[in-house]
GROMACS .gro file of C-alpha atoms in nm:
model
  387
    1MET     CA    1  22.354   8.987  21.189
    2SER     CA    2  22.340   9.377  21.192
    3LEU     CA    3  22.575   9.633  21.006
    4ASN     CA    4  22.787   9.953  21.166
    5ILE     CA    5  22.903  10.101  20.856
    6LEU     CA    6  23.079  10.386  20.819
    7ILE     CA    7  23.139  10.613  20.490
    8ILE     CA    8  23.404  10.883  20.458
    9GLY     CA    9  23.477  11.114  20.247
   10ASN     CA   10  23.769  11.426  20.236
   11GLY     CA   11  23.626  11.609  20.499
   12PHE     CA   12  23.717  11.302  20.746
   13ASP     CA   13  24.087  11.360  20.635
   14LEU     CA   14  24.046  11.727  20.665
   15ALA     CA   15  23.944  11.714  21.015
   16HIS     CA   16  24.235  11.528  21.105
   17ASN     CA   17  24.447  11.811  20.972
   18LEU     CA   18  24.575  11.647  20.602
   19GLN     CA   19  24.628  11.897  20.345
   20THR     CA   20  24.465  11.661  20.086
   21THR     CA   21  24.282  11.917  19.888
   22TYR     CA   22  24.340  11.999  19.570
   23ILE     CA   23  24.506  12.316  19.612
   24ASP     CA   24  24.778  12.180  19.908
   25PHE     CA   25  24.821  11.907  19.556
   26LEU     CA   26  24.930  12.217  19.318
   27LYS     CA   27  25.079  12.387  19.590
   28PHE     CA   28  25.334  12.082  19.670
   29ILE     CA   29  25.390  12.096  19.291
   30ASP     CA   30  25.459  12.432  19.255
   31ALA     CA   31  25.716  12.371  19.532
   32PHE     CA   32  25.838  12.118  19.352
   33ASN     CA   33  25.897  12.282  19.070
   34ARG     CA   34  26.077  12.575  19.216
   35PHE     CA   35  26.306  12.362  19.401
   36LYS     CA   36  26.353  12.052  19.161
   37ASP     CA   37  26.690  12.234  19.035
   38ILE     CA   38  26.768  12.351  19.400
   39CYS     CA   39  26.757  12.036  19.514
   40LYS     CA   40  26.966  11.874  19.276
   41LYS     CA   41  27.265  12.143  19.242
   42GLU     CA   42  27.250  12.319  19.653
   43SER     CA   43  27.222  12.154  19.999
   44THR     CA   44  26.918  12.141  20.151
   45LYS     CA   45  27.022  12.379  20.370
   46THR     CA   46  27.031  12.677  20.116
   47ALA     CA   47  26.701  12.565  19.938
   48TRP     CA   48  26.577  12.584  20.325
   49GLY     CA   49  26.707  12.943  20.333
   50ASN     CA   50  26.545  13.021  20.009
   51ALA     CA   51  26.210  12.893  19.984
   52ILE     CA   52  25.929  13.117  20.067
   53VAL     CA   53  25.736  12.985  20.401
   54GLU     CA   54  25.513  12.799  20.301
   55ASP     CA   55  25.716  12.585  20.053
   56LYS     CA   56  25.898  12.512  20.368
   57LYS     CA   57  25.723  12.233  20.524
   58TYR     CA   58  25.791  12.076  20.135
   59ILE     CA   59  26.220  12.145  20.119
   60LEU     CA   60  26.298  11.823  20.329
   61ASP     CA   61  26.083  11.599  20.235
   62LEU     CA   62  26.175  11.680  19.833
   63ALA     CA   63  26.567  11.672  19.937
   64ASN     CA   64  26.523  11.333  20.152
   65LEU     CA   65  26.306  11.183  19.816
   66TYR     CA   66  26.568  11.313  19.590
   67ASP     CA   67  26.804  11.121  19.818
   68LYS     CA   68  26.626  10.849  19.865
   69GLN     CA   69  26.414  10.792  19.610
   70LYS     CA   70  26.568  10.965  19.278
   71SER     CA   71  26.352  10.749  19.055
   72VAL     CA   72  26.047  10.915  19.242
   73PHE     CA   73  26.166  11.217  19.230
   74GLU     CA   74  26.257  11.183  18.861
   75GLU     CA   75  25.881  11.020  18.819
   76ILE     CA   76  25.734  11.343  18.946
   77GLU     CA   77  25.915  11.559  18.740
   78LYS     CA   78  25.794  11.344  18.409
   79LEU     CA   79  25.451  11.320  18.502
   80ILE     CA   80  25.341  11.732  18.571
   81SER     CA   81  25.626  11.829  18.271
   82ASN     CA   82  25.335  11.981  17.971
   83ASN     CA   83  25.089  11.839  18.210
   84VAL     CA   84  24.758  12.012  18.024
   85TRP     CA   85  24.540  11.958  18.332
   86ILE     CA   86  24.795  12.136  18.586
   87GLU     CA   87  24.896  12.451  18.361
   88TYR     CA   88  24.525  12.504  18.338
   89PHE     CA   89  24.411  12.434  18.759
   90TRP     CA   90  24.731  12.664  18.875
   91LYS     CA   91  24.615  12.926  18.629
   92LEU     CA   92  24.266  12.911  18.773
   93TYR     CA   93  24.430  12.915  19.105
   94SER     CA   94  24.648  13.236  19.003
   95GLU     CA   95  24.338  13.399  18.848
   96ARG     CA   96  24.194  13.327  19.203
   97LYS     CA   97  24.457  13.442  19.376
   98THR     CA   98  24.498  13.749  19.196
   99LEU     CA   99  24.099  13.865  19.237
  100LYS     CA  100  24.153  13.777  19.625
  101LYS     CA  101  23.868  13.506  19.612
  102ASP     CA  102  23.999  13.167  19.807
  103GLY     CA  103  24.187  12.921  19.642
  104TRP     CA  104  23.896  12.634  19.617
  105ILE     CA  105  23.910  12.457  19.260
  106ASP     CA  106  23.688  12.121  19.239
  107PHE     CA  107  23.930  11.942  19.001
  108GLU     CA  108  23.603  11.730  18.861
  109SER     CA  109  23.409  12.010  18.810
  110GLU     CA  110  23.683  12.203  18.585
  111ILE     CA  111  23.719  11.836  18.417
  112SER     CA  112  23.412  11.776  18.346
  113ARG     CA  113  23.335  12.192  18.215
  114ILE     CA  114  23.605  12.112  17.943
  115ILE     CA  115  23.481  11.753  17.879
  116GLN     CA  116  23.141  11.819  17.776
  117THR     CA  117  23.241  12.164  17.603
  118LEU     CA  118  23.488  11.949  17.385
  119ASP     CA  119  23.224  11.700  17.312
  120GLN     CA  120  22.983  12.006  17.207
  121ALA     CA  121  23.292  12.142  16.983
  122ARG     CA  122  23.312  11.810  16.798
  123THR     CA  123  22.965  11.755  16.739
  124THR     CA  124  22.983  12.145  16.609
  125ILE     CA  125  23.289  12.069  16.431
  126LEU     CA  126  23.160  11.753  16.241
  127LYS     CA  127  22.849  11.943  16.130
  128GLU     CA  128  23.015  12.144  15.961
  129ILE     CA  129  23.228  11.871  15.735
  130LYS     CA  130  22.938  11.675  15.746
  131GLN     CA  131  22.789  11.959  15.533
  132GLY     CA  132  23.115  11.935  15.219
  133LYS     CA  133  23.362  12.162  15.402
  134LYS     CA  134  23.680  12.032  15.492
  135THR     CA  135  23.724  12.196  15.830
  136GLY     CA  136  23.443  12.376  16.095
  137ARG     CA  137  23.447  12.590  16.358
  138MET     CA  138  23.376  12.603  16.706
  139THR     CA  139  23.107  12.825  16.827
  140GLN     CA  140  23.267  13.149  17.040
  141TYR     CA  141  23.135  12.969  17.358
  142GLN     CA  142  23.266  12.681  17.327
  143TRP     CA  143  23.594  12.826  17.233
  144ASP     CA  144  23.596  13.083  17.519
  145ILE     CA  145  23.626  12.756  17.734
  146LEU     CA  146  23.830  12.530  17.522
  147SER     CA  147  24.109  12.830  17.427
  148PRO     CA  148  24.297  12.820  17.781
  149LEU     CA  149  24.368  12.441  17.704
  150TRP     CA  150  24.527  12.559  17.401
  151GLU     CA  151  24.705  12.826  17.509
  152LYS     CA  152  24.561  13.047  17.261
  153ASN     CA  153  24.297  13.291  17.502
  154GLY     CA  154  24.197  13.588  17.331
  155MET     CA  155  24.198  13.471  16.959
  156ASN     CA  156  23.842  13.478  16.777
  157HIS     CA  157  23.728  13.174  16.710
  158GLU     CA  158  23.601  13.228  16.364
  159MET     CA  159  24.063  13.231  16.276
  160ILE     CA  160  24.053  12.887  16.413
  161PHE     CA  161  23.981  12.599  16.201
  162PHE     CA  162  23.965  12.175  16.284
  163GLU     CA  163  23.978  11.882  16.105
  164GLU     CA  164  23.812  11.577  16.294
  165LYS     CA  165  24.094  11.471  16.382
  166ALA     CA  166  24.237  11.815  16.565
  167ILE     CA  167  23.985  11.727  16.844
  168THR     CA  168  24.038  11.336  16.875
  169TYR     CA  169  24.410  11.446  16.964
  170ARG     CA  170  24.348  11.750  17.192
  171LYS     CA  171  24.117  11.440  17.347
  172LYS     CA  172  24.376  11.190  17.380
  173GLN     CA  173  24.610  11.451  17.504
  174PHE     CA  174  24.383  11.550  17.794
  175LEU     CA  175  24.347  11.141  17.893
  176LYS     CA  176  24.683  11.089  17.841
  177ASP     CA  177  24.740  11.388  18.095
  178LEU     CA  178  24.480  11.313  18.336
  179ASN     CA  179  24.631  10.950  18.416
  180ARG     CA  180  24.960  11.176  18.452
  181ILE     CA  181  24.773  11.369  18.688
  182THR     CA  182  24.608  11.125  18.906
  183ARG     CA  183  24.947  10.903  18.938
  184CYS     CA  184  25.127  11.223  19.070
  185LEU     CA  185  24.856  11.284  19.289
  186GLU     CA  186  24.882  10.896  19.411
  187ILE     CA  187  25.255  10.989  19.504
  188TYR     CA  188  25.212  11.344  19.713
  189LEU     CA  189  24.927  11.130  19.899
  190GLY     CA  190  25.116  10.840  19.970
  191GLU     CA  191  25.526  10.943  20.032
  192PHE     CA  192  25.414  11.338  20.148
  193VAL     CA  193  25.065  11.332  20.268
  194GLU     CA  194  25.076  10.932  20.448
  195GLY     CA  195  25.407  11.053  20.641
  196ILE     CA  196  25.240  11.265  20.824
  197LYS     CA  197  25.088  11.091  21.189
  198PRO     CA  198  24.750  11.295  21.230
  199GLN     CA  199  24.765  11.470  21.607
  200VAL     CA  200  24.413  11.416  21.681
  201LYS     CA  201  24.148  11.159  21.711
  202LEU     CA  202  23.815  11.247  21.622
  203PRO     CA  203  23.564  11.168  21.945
  204ASP     CA  204  23.238  11.097  21.726
  205ILE     CA  205  23.435  10.819  21.527
  206GLU     CA  206  23.602  10.683  21.798
  207LYS     CA  207  23.289  10.638  21.985
  208LEU     CA  208  23.157  10.403  21.707
  209ASP     CA  209  23.193  10.026  21.665
  210ILE     CA  210  23.260   9.986  21.307
  211ASN     CA  211  23.231   9.681  21.098
  212CYS     CA  212  23.293   9.823  20.704
  213VAL     CA  213  23.403  10.166  20.591
  214LEU     CA  214  23.343  10.261  20.235
  215SER     CA  215  23.592  10.549  20.166
  216PHE     CA  216  23.586  10.808  19.898
  217ASN     CA  217  23.936  10.914  19.999
  218TYR     CA  218  24.248  10.766  19.857
  219THR     CA  219  24.405  10.738  20.179
  220HIS     CA  220  24.398  10.509  20.432
  221THR     CA  221  24.338  10.730  20.755
  222TYR     CA  222  24.089  10.555  20.948
  223GLU     CA  223  24.286  10.212  20.915
  224ARG     CA  224  24.589  10.396  21.022
  225LEU     CA  225  24.406  10.540  21.349
  226TYR     CA  226  24.116  10.353  21.432
  227ASP     CA  227  24.155  10.042  21.305
  228LEU     CA  228  24.403   9.910  21.540
  229ASP     CA  229  24.254   9.569  21.651
  230LYS     CA  230  24.315   9.395  21.395
  231SER     CA  231  24.076   9.101  21.522
  232LYS     CA  232  23.774   9.276  21.447
  233ARG     CA  233  23.868   9.184  21.029
  234VAL     CA  234  23.637   9.539  20.953
  235GLU     CA  235  23.576   9.547  20.574
  236TYR     CA  236  23.684   9.791  20.347
  237ASP     CA  237  23.573   9.961  19.975
  238TYR     CA  238  23.787  10.181  19.824
  239ILE     CA  239  23.539  10.316  19.586
  240HIS     CA  240  23.822  10.541  19.418
  241GLY     CA  241  24.088  10.369  19.498
  242LYS     CA  242  24.387  10.391  19.704
  243ALA     CA  243  24.710  10.545  19.707
  244ASP     CA  244  24.987  10.314  19.635
  245ILE     CA  245  25.343  10.454  19.601
  246THR     CA  246  25.461  10.142  19.440
  247ASN     CA  247  25.235  10.173  19.148
  248ASN     CA  248  25.304  10.339  18.808
  249VAL     CA  249  25.102  10.568  18.596
  250ASN     CA  250  24.942  10.265  18.387
  251THR     CA  251  24.935  10.075  18.747
  252CYS     CA  252  24.769  10.378  18.968
  253ASN     CA  253  24.384  10.250  18.954
  254LEU     CA  254  24.287  10.597  19.187
  255VAL     CA  255  23.934  10.692  19.030
  256LEU     CA  256  23.922  11.066  18.865
  257GLY     CA  257  23.708  11.149  18.671
  258ILE     CA  258  23.334  11.307  18.588
  259ASP     CA  259  23.003  11.247  18.622
  260GLU     CA  260  22.772  11.109  18.359
  261TYR     CA  261  22.612  11.389  18.129
  262LEU     CA  262  22.468  11.232  17.860
  263GLU     CA  263  22.050  11.193  17.832
  264GLU     CA  264  22.000  10.885  17.875
  265CYS     CA  265  21.903  10.822  17.547
  266ASP     CA  266  22.297  10.884  17.412
  267ARG     CA  267  22.427  10.711  17.727
  268ASP     CA  268  22.481  10.353  17.568
  269ASN     CA  269  22.625  10.548  17.200
  270LYS     CA  270  22.821  10.840  17.236
  271LEU     CA  271  23.123  10.706  17.338
  272GLU     CA  272  23.374  10.916  17.247
  273PHE     CA  273  23.514  11.014  17.560
  274LEU     CA  274  23.378  10.746  17.812
  275PRO     CA  275  23.729  10.674  17.962
  276PHE     CA  276  23.675  11.025  18.135
  277LYS     CA  277  23.405  10.870  18.340
  278LYS     CA  278  23.398  10.761  18.704
  279PHE     CA  279  23.182  10.459  18.654
  280TYR     CA  280  23.385  10.364  18.366
  281GLN     CA  281  23.744  10.423  18.533
  282ARG     CA  282  23.614  10.218  18.864
  283ILE     CA  283  23.575   9.932  18.604
  284PHE     CA  284  23.908   9.993  18.409
  285LYS     CA  285  24.068  10.032  18.707
  286SER     CA  286  23.906   9.708  18.871
  287THR     CA  287  23.876   9.904  19.227
  288ASP     CA  288  23.604   9.740  19.528
  289SER     CA  289  23.234   9.740  19.506
  290SER     CA  290  23.241   9.540  19.849
  291TYR     CA  291  22.929   9.797  19.926
  292MET     CA  292  22.696   9.610  19.728
  293GLU     CA  293  22.738   9.287  19.926
  294TRP     CA  294  22.650   9.506  20.175
  295VAL     CA  295  22.344   9.655  19.988
  296ASP     CA  296  22.226   9.266  19.924
  297GLU     CA  297  22.240   9.170  20.281
  298ILE     CA  298  22.046   9.517  20.394
  299ARG     CA  299  21.770   9.418  20.182
  300GLN     CA  300  21.732   9.046  20.250
  301ASN     CA  301  21.781   9.126  20.644
  302SER     CA  302  21.465   9.420  20.624
  303GLU     CA  303  21.404   9.327  20.950
  304TYR     CA  304  21.746   9.345  21.088
  305PRO     CA  305  21.855   9.727  21.229
  306TYR     CA  306  22.180   9.851  21.036
  307GLU     CA  307  22.376  10.172  21.128
  308LEU     CA  308  22.488  10.405  20.908
  309TYR     CA  309  22.739  10.683  20.967
  310ILE     CA  310  22.873  10.952  20.727
  311PHE     CA  311  23.184  11.144  20.803
  312GLY     CA  312  23.339  11.447  20.523
  313HIS     CA  313  23.116  11.349  20.271
  314SER     CA  314  22.945  11.597  20.102
  315LEU     CA  315  22.684  11.420  19.979
  316ASP     CA  316  22.722  11.503  19.585
  317LYS     CA  317  22.545  11.419  19.354
  318THR     CA  318  22.827  11.258  19.163
  319ASP     CA  319  22.794  10.952  19.370
  320LYS     CA  320  22.400  10.927  19.420
  321ASP     CA  321  22.405  10.588  19.255
  322VAL     CA  322  22.614  10.496  19.562
  323LEU     CA  323  22.426  10.690  19.858
  324GLU     CA  324  22.056  10.643  19.735
  325LEU     CA  325  22.144  10.229  19.752
  326LEU     CA  326  22.227  10.267  20.147
  327ILE     CA  327  22.024  10.570  20.273
  328CYS     CA  328  21.678  10.461  20.109
  329ASN     CA  329  21.570  10.136  20.309
  330ASP     CA  330  21.366  10.179  20.593
  331ASN     CA  331  21.612   9.927  20.798
  332VAL     CA  332  21.874  10.177  20.731
  333GLN     CA  333  21.950  10.438  21.054
  334THR     CA  334  22.151  10.725  20.921
  335LYS     CA  335  22.390  10.956  21.117
  336ILE     CA  336  22.540  11.238  20.892
  337TYR     CA  337  22.788  11.434  21.079
  338TYR     CA  338  22.864  11.825  20.993
  339HIS     CA  339  23.110  12.057  21.047
  340ARG     CA  340  23.058  12.393  21.251
  341LYS     CA  341  23.292  12.617  21.341
  342SER     CA  342  23.051  12.784  21.602
  343ASN     CA  343  22.768  12.669  21.798
  344ASP     CA  344  22.520  12.875  21.576
  345ASP     CA  345  22.711  12.797  21.249
  346LYS     CA  346  22.460  12.592  21.011
  347LYS     CA  347  22.580  12.657  20.700
  348GLU     CA  348  22.745  12.277  20.623
  349LEU     CA  349  22.399  12.156  20.727
  350GLY     CA  350  22.217  12.404  20.460
  351LYS     CA  351  22.492  12.289  20.193
  352LEU     CA  352  22.432  11.935  20.334
  353ILE     CA  353  22.040  11.903  20.307
  354ARG     CA  354  22.066  12.062  19.946
  355ASN     CA  355  22.249  11.829  19.776
  356LEU     CA  356  22.062  11.501  19.934
  357VAL     CA  357  21.748  11.685  19.829
  358ARG     CA  358  21.961  11.614  19.519
  359VAL     CA  359  22.068  11.251  19.550
  360ILE     CA  360  21.708  11.092  19.727
  361GLY     CA  361  21.484  11.390  19.630
  362ALA     CA  362  21.280  11.614  19.842
  363LYS     CA  363  20.970  11.410  19.958
  364GLU     CA  364  21.222  11.085  20.090
  365LEU     CA  365  21.439  11.324  20.235
  366ILE     CA  366  21.135  11.499  20.416
  367ARG     CA  367  20.967  11.141  20.495
  368ARG     CA  368  21.295  11.005  20.666
  369THR     CA  369  21.363  11.290  20.835
  370GLY     CA  370  21.042  11.330  21.027
  371GLY     CA  371  20.750  11.095  21.186
  372SER     CA  372  20.773  10.737  21.241
  373HIS     CA  373  20.998  10.682  20.858
  374LYS     CA  374  21.277  10.889  21.066
  375THR     CA  375  21.558  10.731  20.895
  376ILE     CA  376  21.796  11.026  20.850
  377GLU     CA  377  21.970  11.235  21.112
  378PHE     CA  378  22.160  11.541  21.092
  379ILE     CA  379  22.432  11.550  21.367
  380PRO     CA  380  22.716  11.820  21.470
  381GLN     CA  381  23.071  11.738  21.514
  382THR     CA  382  23.193  11.701  21.834
  383LEU     CA  383  23.555  11.882  21.808
  384PRO     CA  384  23.863  11.717  21.945
  385GLU     CA  385  23.992  11.873  22.238
  386ALA     CA  386  24.293  12.117  22.244
  387ASP     CA  387  24.603  11.921  22.374
   0.00000   0.00000   0.00000
């Protein structure tokens, strides 16, 4: 009757040394752009000789892709050509690199910042138009955030006037290019990342007897490495979709979007930017929601114990609706694994605690981490043994 449920996030793939960060993806696109012409005109040997060190891991794969799957190679070209998000993200990465900061970029946070500002700018512009003007202006703050995507950095907002249709046009462009970059990410993960067989297995995961896997990743890493006994019939819920190279931009079901940002009173009425939101994409792209059945079973069988393991997930509040349903049950014992670089390194633990406060609230967290109602435990990850 009981279930052992495993929740995994991108940290799970990173623990297997897989290059699944957004920066890895951007570097792949950069390498593709630099060497697409060489792959077409010159030999792999020439491309290899001319490549910078960090690009060499892609050269053989790109050459092989061009030789054996030219349609996929050409699809990547089309997906990244004049893509406003790719250009914007690469500009951010380059600026951070110049300032000698870490290259971390959270696509979803940046998309959210842009879309929220575009929504606010639309309201500002419409307000002026409703006052009888033919056009409207953004505020300087709104223009400062949005101008990099208009490629008009440095211009004063008072010099730029918009009709309502200009904002509608940009919204459509941003959505189209978001779908294109999402499909390109699917190709990168399906064709390149999943072509790599991880050389390590995680001791913490190997010892678990898992019945259900709720994956926030697009990859099939758990299936490939740990679900080898198919007679067990582990249930999977790829809540944000899963990479499939046979898809196209229209059938790709990866969810790459933003959290709800409107006040509750506006959520059912202000729908102009609905397609950018994760919950909409989950419904529109028909991603799995098997976890709801698991939640129902847990609640219907309150006398039975259930085990919930969380590995490599940041516990970010954007996934609050899912995490809360599973964690906040008195018959669920939750074990959260955190990464540490040394025995006294608890930096990651601190982040997880802060994020969990945002997910279930401070009182609930205190109740569940101590006393007779303790149901949550934080466990340091066991590092794989070196070969």
